[in-house]
mmCIF file of C-alpha atoms in Angstrom:
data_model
loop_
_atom_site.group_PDB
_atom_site.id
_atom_site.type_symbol
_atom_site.label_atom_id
_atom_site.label_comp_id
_atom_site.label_asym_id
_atom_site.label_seq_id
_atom_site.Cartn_x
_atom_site.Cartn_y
_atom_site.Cartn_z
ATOM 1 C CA UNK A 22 13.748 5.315 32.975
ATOM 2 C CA UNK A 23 11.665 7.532 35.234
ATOM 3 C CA UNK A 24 8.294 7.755 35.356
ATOM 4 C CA UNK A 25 6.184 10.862 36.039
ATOM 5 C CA UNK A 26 2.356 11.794 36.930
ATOM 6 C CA UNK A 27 1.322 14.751 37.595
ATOM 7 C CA UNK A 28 -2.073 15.819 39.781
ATOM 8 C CA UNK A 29 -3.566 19.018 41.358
ATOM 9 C CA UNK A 30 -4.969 20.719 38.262
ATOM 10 C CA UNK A 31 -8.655 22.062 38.269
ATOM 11 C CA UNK A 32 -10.909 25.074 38.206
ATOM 12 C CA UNK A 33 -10.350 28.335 40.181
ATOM 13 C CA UNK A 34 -11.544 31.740 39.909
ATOM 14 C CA UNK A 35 -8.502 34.482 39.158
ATOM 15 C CA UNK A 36 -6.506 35.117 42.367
ATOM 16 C CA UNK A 37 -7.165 32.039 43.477
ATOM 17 C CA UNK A 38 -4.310 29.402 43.556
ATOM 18 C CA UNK A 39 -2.999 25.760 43.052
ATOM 19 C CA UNK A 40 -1.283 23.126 43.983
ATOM 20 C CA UNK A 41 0.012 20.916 41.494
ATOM 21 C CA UNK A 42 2.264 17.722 42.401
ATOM 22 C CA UNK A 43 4.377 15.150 40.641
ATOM 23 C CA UNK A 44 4.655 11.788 41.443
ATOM 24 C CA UNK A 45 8.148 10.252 40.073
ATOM 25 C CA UNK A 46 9.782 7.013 40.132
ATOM 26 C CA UNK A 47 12.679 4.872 38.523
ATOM 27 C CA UNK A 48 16.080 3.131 39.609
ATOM 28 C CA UNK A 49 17.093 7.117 39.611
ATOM 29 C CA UNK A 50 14.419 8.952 41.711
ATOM 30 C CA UNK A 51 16.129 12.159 43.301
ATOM 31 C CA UNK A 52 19.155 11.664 40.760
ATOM 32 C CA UNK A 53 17.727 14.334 38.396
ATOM 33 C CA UNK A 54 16.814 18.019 37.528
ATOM 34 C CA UNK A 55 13.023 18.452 36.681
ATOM 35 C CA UNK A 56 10.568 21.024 35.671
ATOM 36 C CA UNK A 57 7.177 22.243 34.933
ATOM 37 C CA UNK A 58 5.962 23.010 31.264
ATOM 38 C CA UNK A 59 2.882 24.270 30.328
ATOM 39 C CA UNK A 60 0.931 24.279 27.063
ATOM 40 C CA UNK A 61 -2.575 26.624 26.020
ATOM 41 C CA UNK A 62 -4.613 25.583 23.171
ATOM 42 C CA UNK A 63 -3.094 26.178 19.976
ATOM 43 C CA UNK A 64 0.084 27.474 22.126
ATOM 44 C CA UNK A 65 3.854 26.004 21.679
ATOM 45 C CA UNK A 66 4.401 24.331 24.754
ATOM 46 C CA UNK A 67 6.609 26.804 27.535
ATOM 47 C CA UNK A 68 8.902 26.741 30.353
ATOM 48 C CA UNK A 69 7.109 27.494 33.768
ATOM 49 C CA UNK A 70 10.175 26.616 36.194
ATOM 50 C CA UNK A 71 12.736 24.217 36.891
ATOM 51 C CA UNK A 72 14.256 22.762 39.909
ATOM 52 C CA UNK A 73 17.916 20.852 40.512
ATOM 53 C CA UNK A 74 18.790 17.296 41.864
ATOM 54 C CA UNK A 75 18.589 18.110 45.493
ATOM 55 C CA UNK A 76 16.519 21.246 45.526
ATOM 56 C CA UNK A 77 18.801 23.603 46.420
ATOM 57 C CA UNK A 78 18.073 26.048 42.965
ATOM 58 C CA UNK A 79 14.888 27.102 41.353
ATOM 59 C CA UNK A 80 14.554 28.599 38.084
ATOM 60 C CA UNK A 81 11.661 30.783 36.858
ATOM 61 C CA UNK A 82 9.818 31.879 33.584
ATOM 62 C CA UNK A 83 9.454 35.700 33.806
ATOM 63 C CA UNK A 84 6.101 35.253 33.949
ATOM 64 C CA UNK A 85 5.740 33.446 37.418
ATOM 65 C CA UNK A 86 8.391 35.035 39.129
ATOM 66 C CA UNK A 87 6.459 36.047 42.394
ATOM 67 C CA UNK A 88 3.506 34.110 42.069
ATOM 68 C CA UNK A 89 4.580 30.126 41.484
ATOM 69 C CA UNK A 90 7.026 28.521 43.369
ATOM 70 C CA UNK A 91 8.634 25.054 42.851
ATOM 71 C CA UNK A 92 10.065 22.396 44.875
ATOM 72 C CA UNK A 93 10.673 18.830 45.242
ATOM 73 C CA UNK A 94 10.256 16.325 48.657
ATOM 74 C CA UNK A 95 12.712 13.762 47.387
ATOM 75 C CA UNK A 96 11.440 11.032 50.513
ATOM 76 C CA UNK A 97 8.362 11.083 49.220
ATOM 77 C CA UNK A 98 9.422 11.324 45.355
ATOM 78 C CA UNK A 99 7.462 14.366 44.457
ATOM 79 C CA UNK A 100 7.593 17.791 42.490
ATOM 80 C CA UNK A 101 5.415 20.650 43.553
ATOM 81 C CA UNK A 102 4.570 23.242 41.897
ATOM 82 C CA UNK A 103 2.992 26.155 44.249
ATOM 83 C CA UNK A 104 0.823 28.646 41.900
ATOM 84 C CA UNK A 105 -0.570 31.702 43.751
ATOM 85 C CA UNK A 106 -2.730 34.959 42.377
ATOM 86 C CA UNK A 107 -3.700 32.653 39.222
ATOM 87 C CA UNK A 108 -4.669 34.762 36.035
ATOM 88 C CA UNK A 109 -6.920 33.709 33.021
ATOM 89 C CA UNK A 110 -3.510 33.628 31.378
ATOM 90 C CA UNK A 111 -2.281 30.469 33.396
ATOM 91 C CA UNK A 112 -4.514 28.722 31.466
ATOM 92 C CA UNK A 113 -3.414 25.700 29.967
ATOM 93 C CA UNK A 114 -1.884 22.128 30.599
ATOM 94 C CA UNK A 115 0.880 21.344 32.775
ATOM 95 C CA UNK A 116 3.499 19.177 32.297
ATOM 96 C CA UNK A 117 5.967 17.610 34.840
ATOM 97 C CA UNK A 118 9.857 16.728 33.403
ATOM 98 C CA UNK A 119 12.756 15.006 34.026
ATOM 99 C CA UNK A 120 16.051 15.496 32.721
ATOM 100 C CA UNK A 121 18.900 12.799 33.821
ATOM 101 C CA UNK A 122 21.563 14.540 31.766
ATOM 102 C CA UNK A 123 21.936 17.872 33.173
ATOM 103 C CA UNK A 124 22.925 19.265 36.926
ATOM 104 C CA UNK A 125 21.081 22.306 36.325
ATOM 105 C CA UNK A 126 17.667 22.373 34.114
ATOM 106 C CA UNK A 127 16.667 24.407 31.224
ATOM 107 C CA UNK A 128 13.943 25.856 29.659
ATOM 108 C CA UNK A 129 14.793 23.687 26.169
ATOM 109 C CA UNK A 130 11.736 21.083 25.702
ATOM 110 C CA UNK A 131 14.457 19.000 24.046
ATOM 111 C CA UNK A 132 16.539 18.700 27.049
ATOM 112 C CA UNK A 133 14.423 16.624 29.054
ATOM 113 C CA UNK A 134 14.017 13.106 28.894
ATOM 114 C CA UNK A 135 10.507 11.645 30.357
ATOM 115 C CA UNK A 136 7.443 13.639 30.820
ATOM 116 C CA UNK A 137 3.865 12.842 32.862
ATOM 117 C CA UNK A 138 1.080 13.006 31.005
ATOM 118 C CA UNK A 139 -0.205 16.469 31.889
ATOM 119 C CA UNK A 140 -3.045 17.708 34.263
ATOM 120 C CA UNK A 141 -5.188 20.608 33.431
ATOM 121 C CA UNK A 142 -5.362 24.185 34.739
ATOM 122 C CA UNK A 143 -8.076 26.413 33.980
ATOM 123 C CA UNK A 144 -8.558 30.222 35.489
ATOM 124 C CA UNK A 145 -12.063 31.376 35.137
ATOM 125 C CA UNK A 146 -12.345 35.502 34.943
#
């Protein structure tokens, strides 16, 4: 079981960035791959970026290549999420993940195993 809550979100003008964090625990803190989702209203939830075990790979959406950058402090059990030159677009709730299964995450919703409870992000114009 692992245990996730994320923080950070708020208000910001466009340009303007974010830092959103992720708070994990369980018997397997630092065991796992994790990621950030997002979700607009009336949106499907999508893949924002992932990050492996030890921290050594990040994966992007196309979308936030170049302007959001993830990582993980395992010592102090926390996912970051790093979100620069924010656009109206960005919009939305995000969502920390945790997948226990697989070395390297994915951008499959399915594939990951325990989720926080979402913090909001909204970009003003």
């Amino acid at each position: 079981q692992v245990q996730l809550a994320e923080s950070g979100g708020g208000l910001v003008q466009a340009g303007g960035s974010l830092r959103l964090s992720c708070a994990f625990s369980g018997r397997t803190v630092g065991t796992f791959s994790m990621g950030w989702f997002r979700q607009a209203p009336g949106k499907e939830r999508e893949f924002v970026a992932g990050i492996t075990r030890s921290g050594g790979s990040t994966y992007y959406a196309d979308a936030m290549k170049g302007r959001f950058t993830i990582n993980r402090d395992n010592a102090k059990n926390t996912l970051y999420l790093q979100m620069n030159s924010l656009k109206p677009e960005d919009t939305a709730v995000y969502y920390c993940a945790a997948d226990i299964v697989r070395w390297r995450p994915t951008a499959v919703i399915t594939d990951y195993d325990s989720w926080g409870q979402g913090t909001q992000v909204t970009v003003s114009s």
